[in-house]
GROMACS .gro file of C-alpha atoms in nm:
model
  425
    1UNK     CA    1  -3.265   2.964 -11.611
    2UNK     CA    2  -3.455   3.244 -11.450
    3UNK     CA    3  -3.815   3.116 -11.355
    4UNK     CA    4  -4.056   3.443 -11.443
    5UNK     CA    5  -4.364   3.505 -11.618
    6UNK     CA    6  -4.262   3.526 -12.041
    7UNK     CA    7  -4.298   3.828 -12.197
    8UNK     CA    8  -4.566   3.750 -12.429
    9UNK     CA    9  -4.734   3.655 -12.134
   10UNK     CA   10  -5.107   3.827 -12.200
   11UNK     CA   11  -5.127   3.925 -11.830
   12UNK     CA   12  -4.771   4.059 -11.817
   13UNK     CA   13  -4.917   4.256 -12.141
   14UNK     CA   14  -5.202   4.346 -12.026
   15UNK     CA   15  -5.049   4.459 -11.706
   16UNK     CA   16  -4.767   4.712 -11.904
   17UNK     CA   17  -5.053   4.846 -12.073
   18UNK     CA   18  -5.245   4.943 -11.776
   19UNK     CA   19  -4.916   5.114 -11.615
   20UNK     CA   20  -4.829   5.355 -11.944
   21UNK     CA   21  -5.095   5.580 -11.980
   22UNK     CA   22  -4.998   5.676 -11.576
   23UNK     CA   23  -4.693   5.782 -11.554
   24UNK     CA   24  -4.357   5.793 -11.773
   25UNK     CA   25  -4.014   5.561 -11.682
   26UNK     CA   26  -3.845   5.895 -11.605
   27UNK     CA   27  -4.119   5.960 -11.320
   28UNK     CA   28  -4.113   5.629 -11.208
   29UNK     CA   29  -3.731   5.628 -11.139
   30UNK     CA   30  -3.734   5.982 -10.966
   31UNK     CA   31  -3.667   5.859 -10.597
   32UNK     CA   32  -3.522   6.193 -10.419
   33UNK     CA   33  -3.820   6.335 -10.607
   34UNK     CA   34  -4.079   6.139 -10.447
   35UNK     CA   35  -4.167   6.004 -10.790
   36UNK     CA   36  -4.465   5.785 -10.873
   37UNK     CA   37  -4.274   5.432 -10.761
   38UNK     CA   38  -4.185   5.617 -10.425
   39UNK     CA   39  -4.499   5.782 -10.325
   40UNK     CA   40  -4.677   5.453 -10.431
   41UNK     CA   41  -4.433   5.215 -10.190
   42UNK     CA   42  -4.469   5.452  -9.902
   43UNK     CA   43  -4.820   5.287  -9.858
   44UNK     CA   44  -4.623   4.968  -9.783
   45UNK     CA   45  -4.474   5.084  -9.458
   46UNK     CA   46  -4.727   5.127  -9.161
   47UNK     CA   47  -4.809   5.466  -9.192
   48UNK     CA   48  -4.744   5.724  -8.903
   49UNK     CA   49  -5.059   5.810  -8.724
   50UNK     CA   50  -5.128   6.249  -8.675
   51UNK     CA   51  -4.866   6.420  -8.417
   52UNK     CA   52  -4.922   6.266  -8.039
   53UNK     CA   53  -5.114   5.959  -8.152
   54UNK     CA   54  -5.003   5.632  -8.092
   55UNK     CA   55  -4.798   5.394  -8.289
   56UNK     CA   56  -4.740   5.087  -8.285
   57UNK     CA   57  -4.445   5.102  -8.047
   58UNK     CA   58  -4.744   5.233  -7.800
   59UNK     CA   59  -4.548   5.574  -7.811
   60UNK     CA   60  -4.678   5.930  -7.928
   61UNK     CA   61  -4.563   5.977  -8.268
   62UNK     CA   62  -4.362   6.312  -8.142
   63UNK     CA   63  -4.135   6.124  -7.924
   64UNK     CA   64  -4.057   5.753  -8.101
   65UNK     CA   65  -3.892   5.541  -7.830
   66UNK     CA   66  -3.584   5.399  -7.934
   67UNK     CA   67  -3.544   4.994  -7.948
   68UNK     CA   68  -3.365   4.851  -7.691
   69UNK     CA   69  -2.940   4.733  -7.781
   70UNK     CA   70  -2.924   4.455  -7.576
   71UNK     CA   71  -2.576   4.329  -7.576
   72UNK     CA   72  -2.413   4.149  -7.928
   73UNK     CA   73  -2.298   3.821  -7.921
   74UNK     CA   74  -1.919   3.798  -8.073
   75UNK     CA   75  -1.917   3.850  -8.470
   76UNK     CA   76  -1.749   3.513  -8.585
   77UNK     CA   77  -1.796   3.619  -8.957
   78UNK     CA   78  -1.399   3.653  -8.999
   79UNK     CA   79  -1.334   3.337  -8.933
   80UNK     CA   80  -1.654   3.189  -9.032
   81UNK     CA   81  -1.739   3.217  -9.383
   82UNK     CA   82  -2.123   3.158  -9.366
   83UNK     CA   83  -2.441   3.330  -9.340
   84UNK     CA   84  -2.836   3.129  -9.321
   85UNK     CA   85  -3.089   3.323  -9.449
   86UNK     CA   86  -3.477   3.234  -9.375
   87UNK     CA   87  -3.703   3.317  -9.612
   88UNK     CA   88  -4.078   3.280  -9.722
   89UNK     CA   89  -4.119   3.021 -10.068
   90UNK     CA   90  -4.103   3.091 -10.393
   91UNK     CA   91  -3.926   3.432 -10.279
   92UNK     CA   92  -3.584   3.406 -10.447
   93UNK     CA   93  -3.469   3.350 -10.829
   94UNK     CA   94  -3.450   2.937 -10.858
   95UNK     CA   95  -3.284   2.736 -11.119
   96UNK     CA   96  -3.507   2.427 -11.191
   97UNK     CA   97  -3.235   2.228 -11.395
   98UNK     CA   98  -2.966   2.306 -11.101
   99UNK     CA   99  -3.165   2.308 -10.847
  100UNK     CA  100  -3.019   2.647 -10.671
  101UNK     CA  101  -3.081   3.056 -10.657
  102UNK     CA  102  -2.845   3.159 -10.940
  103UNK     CA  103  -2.819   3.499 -10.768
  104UNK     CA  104  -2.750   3.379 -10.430
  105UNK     CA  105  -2.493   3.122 -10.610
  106UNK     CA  106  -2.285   3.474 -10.765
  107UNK     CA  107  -2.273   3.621 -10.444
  108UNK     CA  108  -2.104   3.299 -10.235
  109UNK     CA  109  -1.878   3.289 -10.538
  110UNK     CA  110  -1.741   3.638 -10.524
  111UNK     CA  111  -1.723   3.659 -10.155
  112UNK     CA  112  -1.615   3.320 -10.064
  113UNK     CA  113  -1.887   3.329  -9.768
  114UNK     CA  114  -2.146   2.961  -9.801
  115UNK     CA  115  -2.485   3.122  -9.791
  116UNK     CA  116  -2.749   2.903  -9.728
  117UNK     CA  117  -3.118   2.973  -9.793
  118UNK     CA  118  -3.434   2.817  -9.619
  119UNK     CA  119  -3.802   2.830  -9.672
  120UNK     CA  120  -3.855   2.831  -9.300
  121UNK     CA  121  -4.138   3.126  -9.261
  122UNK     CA  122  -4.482   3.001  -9.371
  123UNK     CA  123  -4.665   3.272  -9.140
  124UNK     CA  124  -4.506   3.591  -8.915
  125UNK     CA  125  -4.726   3.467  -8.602
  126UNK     CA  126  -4.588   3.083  -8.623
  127UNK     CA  127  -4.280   3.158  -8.708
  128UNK     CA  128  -4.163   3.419  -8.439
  129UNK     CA  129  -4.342   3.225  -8.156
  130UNK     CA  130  -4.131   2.955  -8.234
  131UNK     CA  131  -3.816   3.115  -8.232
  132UNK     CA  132  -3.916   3.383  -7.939
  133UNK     CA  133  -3.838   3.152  -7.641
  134UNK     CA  134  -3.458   3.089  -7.802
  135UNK     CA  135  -3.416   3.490  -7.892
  136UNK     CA  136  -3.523   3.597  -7.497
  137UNK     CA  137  -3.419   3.316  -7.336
  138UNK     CA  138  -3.104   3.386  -7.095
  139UNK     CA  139  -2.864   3.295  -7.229
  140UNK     CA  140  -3.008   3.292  -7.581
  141UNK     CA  141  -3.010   3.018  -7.770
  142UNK     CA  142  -2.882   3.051  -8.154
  143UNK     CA  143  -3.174   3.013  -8.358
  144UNK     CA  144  -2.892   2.918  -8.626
  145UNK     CA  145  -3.017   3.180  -8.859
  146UNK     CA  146  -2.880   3.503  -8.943
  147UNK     CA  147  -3.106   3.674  -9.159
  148UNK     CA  148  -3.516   3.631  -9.141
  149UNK     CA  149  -3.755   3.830  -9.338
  150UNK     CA  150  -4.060   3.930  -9.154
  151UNK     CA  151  -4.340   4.118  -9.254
  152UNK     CA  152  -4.397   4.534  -9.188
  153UNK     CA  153  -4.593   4.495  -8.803
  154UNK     CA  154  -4.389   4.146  -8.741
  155UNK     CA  155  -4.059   4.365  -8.777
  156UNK     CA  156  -4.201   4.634  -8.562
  157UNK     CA  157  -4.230   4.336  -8.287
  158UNK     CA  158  -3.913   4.234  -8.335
  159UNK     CA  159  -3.759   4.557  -8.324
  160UNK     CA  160  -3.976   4.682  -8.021
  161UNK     CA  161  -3.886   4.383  -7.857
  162UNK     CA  162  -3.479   4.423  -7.883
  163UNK     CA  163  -3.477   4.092  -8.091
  164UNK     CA  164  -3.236   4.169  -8.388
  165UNK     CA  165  -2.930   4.344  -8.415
  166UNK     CA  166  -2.855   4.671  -8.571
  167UNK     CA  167  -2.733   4.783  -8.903
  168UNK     CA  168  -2.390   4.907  -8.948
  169UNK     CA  169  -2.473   5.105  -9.327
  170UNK     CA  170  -2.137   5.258  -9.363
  171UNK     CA  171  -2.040   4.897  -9.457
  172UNK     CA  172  -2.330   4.882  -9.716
  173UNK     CA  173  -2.256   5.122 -10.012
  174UNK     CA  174  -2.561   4.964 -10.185
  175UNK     CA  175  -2.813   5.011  -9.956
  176UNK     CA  176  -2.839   5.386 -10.084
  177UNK     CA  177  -3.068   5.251 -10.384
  178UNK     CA  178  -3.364   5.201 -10.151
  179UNK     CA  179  -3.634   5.371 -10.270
  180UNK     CA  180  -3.657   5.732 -10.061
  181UNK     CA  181  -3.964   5.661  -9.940
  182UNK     CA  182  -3.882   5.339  -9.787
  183UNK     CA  183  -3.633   5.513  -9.595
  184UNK     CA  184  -3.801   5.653  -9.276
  185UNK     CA  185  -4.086   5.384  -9.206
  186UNK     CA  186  -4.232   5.448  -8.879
  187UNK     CA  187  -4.171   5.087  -8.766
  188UNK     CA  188  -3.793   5.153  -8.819
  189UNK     CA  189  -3.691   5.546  -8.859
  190UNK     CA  190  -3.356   5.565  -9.025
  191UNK     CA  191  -3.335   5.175  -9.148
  192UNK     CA  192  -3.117   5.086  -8.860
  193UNK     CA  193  -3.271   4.749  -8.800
  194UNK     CA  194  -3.456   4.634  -9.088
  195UNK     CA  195  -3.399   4.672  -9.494
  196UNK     CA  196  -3.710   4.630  -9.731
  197UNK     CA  197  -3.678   4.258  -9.913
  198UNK     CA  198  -4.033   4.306 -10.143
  199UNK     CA  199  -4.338   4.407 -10.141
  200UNK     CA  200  -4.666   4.307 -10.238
  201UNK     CA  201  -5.013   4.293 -10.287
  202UNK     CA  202  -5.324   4.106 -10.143
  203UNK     CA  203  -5.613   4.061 -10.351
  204UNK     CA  204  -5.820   3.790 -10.523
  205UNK     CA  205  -5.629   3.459 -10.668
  206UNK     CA  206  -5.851   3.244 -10.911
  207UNK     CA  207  -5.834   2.982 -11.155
  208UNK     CA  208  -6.095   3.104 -11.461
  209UNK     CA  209  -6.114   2.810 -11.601
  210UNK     CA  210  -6.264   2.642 -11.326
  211UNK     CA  211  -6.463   2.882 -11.185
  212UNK     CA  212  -6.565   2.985 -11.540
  213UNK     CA  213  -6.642   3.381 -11.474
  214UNK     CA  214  -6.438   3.676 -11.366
  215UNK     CA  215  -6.399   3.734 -10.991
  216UNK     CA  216  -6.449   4.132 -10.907
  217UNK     CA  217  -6.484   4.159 -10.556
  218UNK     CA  218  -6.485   3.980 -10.264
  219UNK     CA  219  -6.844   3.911 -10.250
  220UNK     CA  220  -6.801   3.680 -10.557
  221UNK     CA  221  -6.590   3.463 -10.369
  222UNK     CA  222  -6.898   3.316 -10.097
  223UNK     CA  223  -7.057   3.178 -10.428
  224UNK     CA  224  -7.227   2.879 -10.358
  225UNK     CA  225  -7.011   2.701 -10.629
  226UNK     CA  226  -6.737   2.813 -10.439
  227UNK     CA  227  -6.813   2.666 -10.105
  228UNK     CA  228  -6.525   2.449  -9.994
  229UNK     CA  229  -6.300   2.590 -10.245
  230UNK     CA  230  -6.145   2.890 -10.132
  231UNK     CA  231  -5.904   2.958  -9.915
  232UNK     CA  232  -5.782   3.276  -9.752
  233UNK     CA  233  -5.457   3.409  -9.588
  234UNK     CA  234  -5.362   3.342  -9.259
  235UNK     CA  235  -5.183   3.708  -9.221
  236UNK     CA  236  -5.446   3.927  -9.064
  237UNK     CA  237  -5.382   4.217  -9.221
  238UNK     CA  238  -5.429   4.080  -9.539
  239UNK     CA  239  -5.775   3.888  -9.546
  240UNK     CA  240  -5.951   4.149  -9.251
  241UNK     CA  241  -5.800   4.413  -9.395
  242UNK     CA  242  -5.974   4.312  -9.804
  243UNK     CA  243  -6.282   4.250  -9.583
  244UNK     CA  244  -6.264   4.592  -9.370
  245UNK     CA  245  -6.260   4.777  -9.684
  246UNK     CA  246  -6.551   4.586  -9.858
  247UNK     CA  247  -6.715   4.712  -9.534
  248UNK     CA  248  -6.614   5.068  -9.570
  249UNK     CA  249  -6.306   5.098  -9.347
  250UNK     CA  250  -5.980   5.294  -9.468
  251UNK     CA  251  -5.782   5.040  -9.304
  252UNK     CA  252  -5.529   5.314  -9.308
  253UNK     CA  253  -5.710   5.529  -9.097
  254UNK     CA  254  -5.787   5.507  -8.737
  255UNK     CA  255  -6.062   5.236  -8.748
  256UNK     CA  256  -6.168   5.161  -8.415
  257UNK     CA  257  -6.218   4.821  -8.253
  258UNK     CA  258  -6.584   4.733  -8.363
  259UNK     CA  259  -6.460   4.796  -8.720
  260UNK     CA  260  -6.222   4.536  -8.653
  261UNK     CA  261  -6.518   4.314  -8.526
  262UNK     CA  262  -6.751   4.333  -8.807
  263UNK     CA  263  -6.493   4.229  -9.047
  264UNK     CA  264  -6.345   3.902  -8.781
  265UNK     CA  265  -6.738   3.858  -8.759
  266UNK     CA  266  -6.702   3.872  -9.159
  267UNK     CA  267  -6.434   3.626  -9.151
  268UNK     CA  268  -6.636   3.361  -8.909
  269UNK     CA  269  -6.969   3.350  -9.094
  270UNK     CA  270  -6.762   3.269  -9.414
  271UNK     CA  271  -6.531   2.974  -9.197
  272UNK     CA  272  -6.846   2.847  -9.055
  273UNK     CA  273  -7.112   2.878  -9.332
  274UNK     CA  274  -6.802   2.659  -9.522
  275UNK     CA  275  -6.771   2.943  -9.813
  276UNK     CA  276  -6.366   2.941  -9.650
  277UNK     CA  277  -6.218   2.608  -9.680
  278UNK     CA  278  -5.917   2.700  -9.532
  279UNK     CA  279  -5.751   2.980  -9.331
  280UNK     CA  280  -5.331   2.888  -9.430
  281UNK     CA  281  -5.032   3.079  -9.420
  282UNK     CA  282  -4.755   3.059  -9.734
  283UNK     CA  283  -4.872   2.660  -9.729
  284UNK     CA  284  -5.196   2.826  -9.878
  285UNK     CA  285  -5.019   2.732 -10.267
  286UNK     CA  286  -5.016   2.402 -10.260
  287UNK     CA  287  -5.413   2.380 -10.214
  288UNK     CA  288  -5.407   2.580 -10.541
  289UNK     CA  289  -5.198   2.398 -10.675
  290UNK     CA  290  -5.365   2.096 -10.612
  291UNK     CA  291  -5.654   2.195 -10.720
  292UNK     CA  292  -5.852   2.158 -10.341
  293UNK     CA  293  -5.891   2.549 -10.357
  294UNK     CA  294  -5.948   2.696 -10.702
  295UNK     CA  295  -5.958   3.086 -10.573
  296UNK     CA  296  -5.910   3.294 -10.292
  297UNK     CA  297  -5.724   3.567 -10.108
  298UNK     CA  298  -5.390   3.578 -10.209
  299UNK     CA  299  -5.039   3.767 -10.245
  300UNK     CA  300  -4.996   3.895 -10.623
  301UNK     CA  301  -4.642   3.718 -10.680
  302UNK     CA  302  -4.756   3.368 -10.584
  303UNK     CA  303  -4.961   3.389 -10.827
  304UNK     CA  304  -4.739   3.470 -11.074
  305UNK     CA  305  -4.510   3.221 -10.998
  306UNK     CA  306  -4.805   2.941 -10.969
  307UNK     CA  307  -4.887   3.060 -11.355
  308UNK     CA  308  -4.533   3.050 -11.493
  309UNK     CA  309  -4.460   2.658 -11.235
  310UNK     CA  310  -4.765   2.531 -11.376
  311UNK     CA  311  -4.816   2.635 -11.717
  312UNK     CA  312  -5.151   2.753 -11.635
  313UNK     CA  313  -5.254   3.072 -11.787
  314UNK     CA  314  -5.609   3.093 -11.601
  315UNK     CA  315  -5.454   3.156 -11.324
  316UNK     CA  316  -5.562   3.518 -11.240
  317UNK     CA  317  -5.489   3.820 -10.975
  318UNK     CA  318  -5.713   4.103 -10.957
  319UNK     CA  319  -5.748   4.395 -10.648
  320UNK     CA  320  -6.085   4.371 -10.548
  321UNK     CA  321  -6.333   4.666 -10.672
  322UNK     CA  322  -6.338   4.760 -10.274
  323UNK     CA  323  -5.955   4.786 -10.297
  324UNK     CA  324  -5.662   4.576 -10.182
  325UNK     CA  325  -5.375   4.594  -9.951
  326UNK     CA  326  -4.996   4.670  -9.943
  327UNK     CA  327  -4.736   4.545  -9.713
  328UNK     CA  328  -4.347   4.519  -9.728
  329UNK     CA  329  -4.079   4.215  -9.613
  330UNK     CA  330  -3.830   4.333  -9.406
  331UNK     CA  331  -3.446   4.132  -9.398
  332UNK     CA  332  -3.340   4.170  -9.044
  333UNK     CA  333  -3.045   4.023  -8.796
  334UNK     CA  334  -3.151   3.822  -8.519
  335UNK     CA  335  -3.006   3.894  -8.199
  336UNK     CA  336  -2.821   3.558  -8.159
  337UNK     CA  337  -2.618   3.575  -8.497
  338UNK     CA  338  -2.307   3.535  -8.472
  339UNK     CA  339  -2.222   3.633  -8.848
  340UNK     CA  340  -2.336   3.991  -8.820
  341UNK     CA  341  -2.102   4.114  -9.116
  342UNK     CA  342  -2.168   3.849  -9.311
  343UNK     CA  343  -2.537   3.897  -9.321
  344UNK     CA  344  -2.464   4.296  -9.389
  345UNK     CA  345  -2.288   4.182  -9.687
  346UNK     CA  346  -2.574   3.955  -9.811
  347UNK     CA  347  -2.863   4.209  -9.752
  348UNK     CA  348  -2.612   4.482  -9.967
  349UNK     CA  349  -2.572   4.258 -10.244
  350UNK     CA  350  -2.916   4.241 -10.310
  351UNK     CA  351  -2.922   4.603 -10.324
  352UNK     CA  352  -2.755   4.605 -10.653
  353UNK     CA  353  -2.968   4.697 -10.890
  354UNK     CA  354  -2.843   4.425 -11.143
  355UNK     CA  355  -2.933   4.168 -10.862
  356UNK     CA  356  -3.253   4.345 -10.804
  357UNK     CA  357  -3.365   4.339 -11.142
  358UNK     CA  358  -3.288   3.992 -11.184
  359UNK     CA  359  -3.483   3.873 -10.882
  360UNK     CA  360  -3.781   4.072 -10.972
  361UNK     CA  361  -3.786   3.911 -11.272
  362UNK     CA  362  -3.877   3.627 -11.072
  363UNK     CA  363  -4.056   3.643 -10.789
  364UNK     CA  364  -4.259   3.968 -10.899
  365UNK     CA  365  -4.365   4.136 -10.660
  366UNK     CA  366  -4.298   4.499 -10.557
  367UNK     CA  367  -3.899   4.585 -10.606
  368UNK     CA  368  -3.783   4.863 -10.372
  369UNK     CA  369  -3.412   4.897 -10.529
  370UNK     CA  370  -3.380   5.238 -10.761
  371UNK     CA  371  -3.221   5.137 -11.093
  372UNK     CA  372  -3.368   4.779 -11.097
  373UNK     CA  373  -3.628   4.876 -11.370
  374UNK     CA  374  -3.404   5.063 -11.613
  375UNK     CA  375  -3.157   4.689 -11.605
  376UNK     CA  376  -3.510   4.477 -11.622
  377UNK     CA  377  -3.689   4.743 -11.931
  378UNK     CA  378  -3.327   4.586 -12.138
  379UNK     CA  379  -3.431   4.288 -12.127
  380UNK     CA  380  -3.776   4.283 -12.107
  381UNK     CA  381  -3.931   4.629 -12.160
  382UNK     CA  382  -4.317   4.499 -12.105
  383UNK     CA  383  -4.217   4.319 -11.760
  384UNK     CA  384  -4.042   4.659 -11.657
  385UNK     CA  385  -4.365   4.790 -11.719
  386UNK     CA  386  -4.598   4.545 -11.460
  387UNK     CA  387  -4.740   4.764 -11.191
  388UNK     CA  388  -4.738   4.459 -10.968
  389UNK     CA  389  -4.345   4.554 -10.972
  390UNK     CA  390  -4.335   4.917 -11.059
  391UNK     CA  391  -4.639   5.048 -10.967
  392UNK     CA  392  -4.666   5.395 -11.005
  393UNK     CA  393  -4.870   5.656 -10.803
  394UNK     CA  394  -5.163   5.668 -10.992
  395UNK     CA  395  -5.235   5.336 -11.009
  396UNK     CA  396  -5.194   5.260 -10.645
  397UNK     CA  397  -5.499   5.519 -10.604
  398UNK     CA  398  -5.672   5.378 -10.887
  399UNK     CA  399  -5.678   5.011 -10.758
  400UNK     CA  400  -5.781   5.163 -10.380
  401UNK     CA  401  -5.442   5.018 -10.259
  402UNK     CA  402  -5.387   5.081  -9.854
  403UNK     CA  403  -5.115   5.004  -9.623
  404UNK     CA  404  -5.275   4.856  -9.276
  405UNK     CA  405  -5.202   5.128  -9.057
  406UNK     CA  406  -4.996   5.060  -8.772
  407UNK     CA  407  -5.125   4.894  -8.418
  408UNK     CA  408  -5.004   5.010  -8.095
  409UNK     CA  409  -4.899   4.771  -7.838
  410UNK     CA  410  -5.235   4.697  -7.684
  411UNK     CA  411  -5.428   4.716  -7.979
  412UNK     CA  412  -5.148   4.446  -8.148
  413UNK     CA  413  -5.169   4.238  -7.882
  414UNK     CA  414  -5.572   4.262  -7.850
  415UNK     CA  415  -5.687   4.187  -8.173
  416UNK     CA  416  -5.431   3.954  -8.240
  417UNK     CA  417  -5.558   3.752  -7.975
  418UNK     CA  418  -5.917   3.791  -8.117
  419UNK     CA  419  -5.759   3.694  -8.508
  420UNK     CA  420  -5.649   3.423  -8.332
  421UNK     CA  421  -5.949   3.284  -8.172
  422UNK     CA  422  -6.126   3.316  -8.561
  423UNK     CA  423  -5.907   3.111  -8.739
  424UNK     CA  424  -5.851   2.855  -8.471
  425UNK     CA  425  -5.484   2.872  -8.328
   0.00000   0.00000   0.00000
C-alpha cells in the first residue's frame, strides 16, 4: 500500500495537462541528449559561476580544489550486515497498515543487510551542527549513521569540510541512470561524494478552503486575514530566495550582499509585523496539519503527501508569479561509518528505475533516475506526466524556476550568520 496522490486526483490532472503541450515522453527521457528532464534538473545543482569566479568551495571555478580524504575508518560491512540511513519525513514510500517502507523492506530482503531508516533531519543547519563536533572530533565519534541526505550547499559543506567518505561507483552498476545533468554539479564534480536522493520545489502551500481565494504570489500571503497563520521555511535558500525574486533578484546570478539584505529585511518586517507565525524547518507540517498555519512557503511534495494523509483536496501548491526555487537532496557517507559498502549498496538500489518509480510515486517530488517515468506512465500514465516529478524544460522557464546559486566560503558563512540572527537561532 503505496501512499501517493490517486490518479483521478484533479491536481495530479491538472498538473499532466500542463506538462503535454511542452514537451513529448521521448524528449523527456533523452538524458545523454540533454533532454527537457535534464536541462530542467541542472537548475537543481548550484550552478557554476563564469571562469575565475568564486564558488562555493571559495576557489576560482578554473581550478576546483579537491576535498580533503582524511583517513577511513575500517569497513565492518562484511561482517556486519547493517546500514542506518537518516532521512528528512515523509521522504520514503510508507506502508500505513504495516507500518514500514515497502521498498526499503525488498532491498534488506534480497541482500540480507537490516537497513534501518530515521527521520532525524528536520533542517541542514540543526542537523549538521549537531553531528559536526562527533564528525571532527579526534578521534571521531560514530554518529551511528551511515547514510544522511543533505541538501545541495549543506553537501558542499560537508564535502569541503572532508566530512563523508567517497564513492567507490565501480561497485554501483545502477548509479549510471542519474540523469546526465546531475552528473557534474559544481558542489561535487564527478559524483564522488554525493548521489542526488530528490529534488524539489519551494513555492506557496495553502489550504483554499480556509483562506477562501487563490494565492498567486507572495504578496498575498501578508494578508491581514493571514496574520498569525503562515508559516515559512527555515532553509534560507528557500524563503529569501521566493522573496529575492519578488524583489527582482535572479537568485542565480551574482546578487550582491545588499540584495541579500533587502530580502532578510523582507523576512523581519513580515516576523515582526506577525504576518509570519513561524519560521520551522521539516516540523513546519504539522502546523498545517493542525490547522495553526493554513498557508505558507513550502516544498511541493509535502504538500502532496499532506493532501493524499489527510484527505484534504484544498490543499494547494502553486510557484509564485515572481518564480520559485529548485534544490536537490544529496545521499552521502559520513566519515565515521563503518559500513561503507553497505551504504554503496543501499544508495544503488535506489537507482533502479523500478525502485525509483515506485518511490516517486510517493513522495513526489523531482526523480533524478532515467527510466523511472517510462515504469511509473504503466501504471499511472497522468502521474508520469506531473511536472512536479518530470518537469520538462519548458516549464521550468515558464514557472521562473532558479537554482540558488552557489556561496563561496565567506559569503556562506556571512549571511548565514545574518539568516541566523532573522529567524532567531
Amino acid at each position: 500500500m503505496r501512499r501517493r496522490i490517486p490518479p483521478q486526483d484533479p491536481m495530479v490532472r491538472q498538473l499532466a495537462a500542463m506538462a503535454r503541450p511542452s514537451v513529448t515522453r521521448r524528449s523527456l527521457l533523452a538524458g545523454a541528449g540533454m533532454g527537457a528532464v535534464a536541462a530542467g534538473l541542472s537548475a537543481c545543482a548550484p550552478p557554476l559561476p563564469p571562469f575565475g569566479t568564486p564558488t562555493a568551495s571559495g576557489t576560482a571555478t578554473g581550478a576546483v580544489a579537491a576535498a580533503p580524504s582524511p583517513a577511513l575508518p575500517t569497513d565492518k560491512s562484511a561482517t556486519e550486515k547493517t546500514v542506518a540511513w537518516a532521512n528528512w519525513t515523509a521522504y520514503l514510500d510508507y506502508d500505513e497498515e504495516k507500518k514500514n517502507y515497502p521498498t526499503l523492506e525488498a532491498f534488506i530482503k534480497e541482500t540480507g543487510i537490516k537497513a534501518s531508516y530515521t527521520e532525524d533531519i528536520d533542517d541542514n543547519d540543526s542537523y549538521v551542527s549537531k553531528i559536526r563536533p562527533q564528525l571532527q572530533a579526534s578521534p571521531r565519534q560514530d554518529i551511528n549513521r551511515d547514510i544522511f541526505t543533505l541538501t545541495d550547499w549543506m553537501a558542499n559543506r560537508v564535502i569541503r569540510d572532508g566530512l563523508v567518505q567517497p564513492l567507490d561507483l565501480i561497485r554501483m552498476p545502477h548509479v549510471s541512470n542519474l540523469r546526465e545533468s546531475l552528473m557534474d554539479v559544481s558542489f561535487d564534480p564527478g559524483r564522488q561524494y554525493s548521489l542526488t536522493w530528490q529534488s524539489g520545489f519551494a513555492g506557496i502551500g495553502y489550504d483554499r478552503s480556509k483562506v477562501g481565494r487563490d494565492l498567486k504570489s507572495l504578496s498575498d500571503l501578508w494578508a491581514p486575514d493571514l496574520r498569525g497563520k503562515v508559516t515559512v521555511l527555515s532553509e534560507m535558500r528557500d524563503t529569501l530566495g521566493l522573496i529575492m525574486q519578488q524583489q527582482g533578484v535572479d537568485i542565480s546570478g551574482a546578487f550582491t550582499k545588499d540584495q541579500i539584505a533587502n530580502g532578510m529585511a523582507e523576512v523581519t518586517k513580515r516576523i515582526a509585523d506577525g504576518n509570519i507565525r513561524r519560521v520551522k524547518g521539516n516540523a513546519y507540517m504539522e502546523d498545517l496539519k493542525s490547522g495553526n498555519a493554513i498557508a505558507g512557503i513550502v516544498w511541493s511534495g509535502d504538500l502532496f503527501i499532506l493532501r493524499a494523509e489527510t484527505g484534504n483536496e484544498n490543499w494547494q501548491f502553486v510557484i509564485p508569479d515572481s518564480g520559485g526555487t529548485l534544490w536537490s537532496d544529496n545521499m552521502m557517507i559520513p566519515i565515521t561509518s563503518t559500513h561503507r559498502r553497505n551504504a554503496m549498496a543501499l544508495m544503488d538500489y535506489y537507482y533502479r528505475p523500478e525502485v525509483a518509480a515506485e518511490v516517486a510515486a510517493y513522495v513526489n517530488y523531482v526523480c533524478p533516475v532515467m527510466g523511472a517515468q517510462e515504469i511509473l506512465a504503466k501504471e499511472d500514465p497522468e502521474l508520469a506526466e506531473s511536472p512536479f516529478i518530470f518537469p520538462s524544460e519548458q516549464w521550468i522557464k515558464d514557472h521562473k524556476i532558479q537554482g540558488f546559486r552557489a556561496l563561496n566560503a565567506q559569503e556562506d558563512a556571512e549571511y548565514s550568520a545574518m539568516w541566523a540572527k532573522v529567524v532567531g537561532n
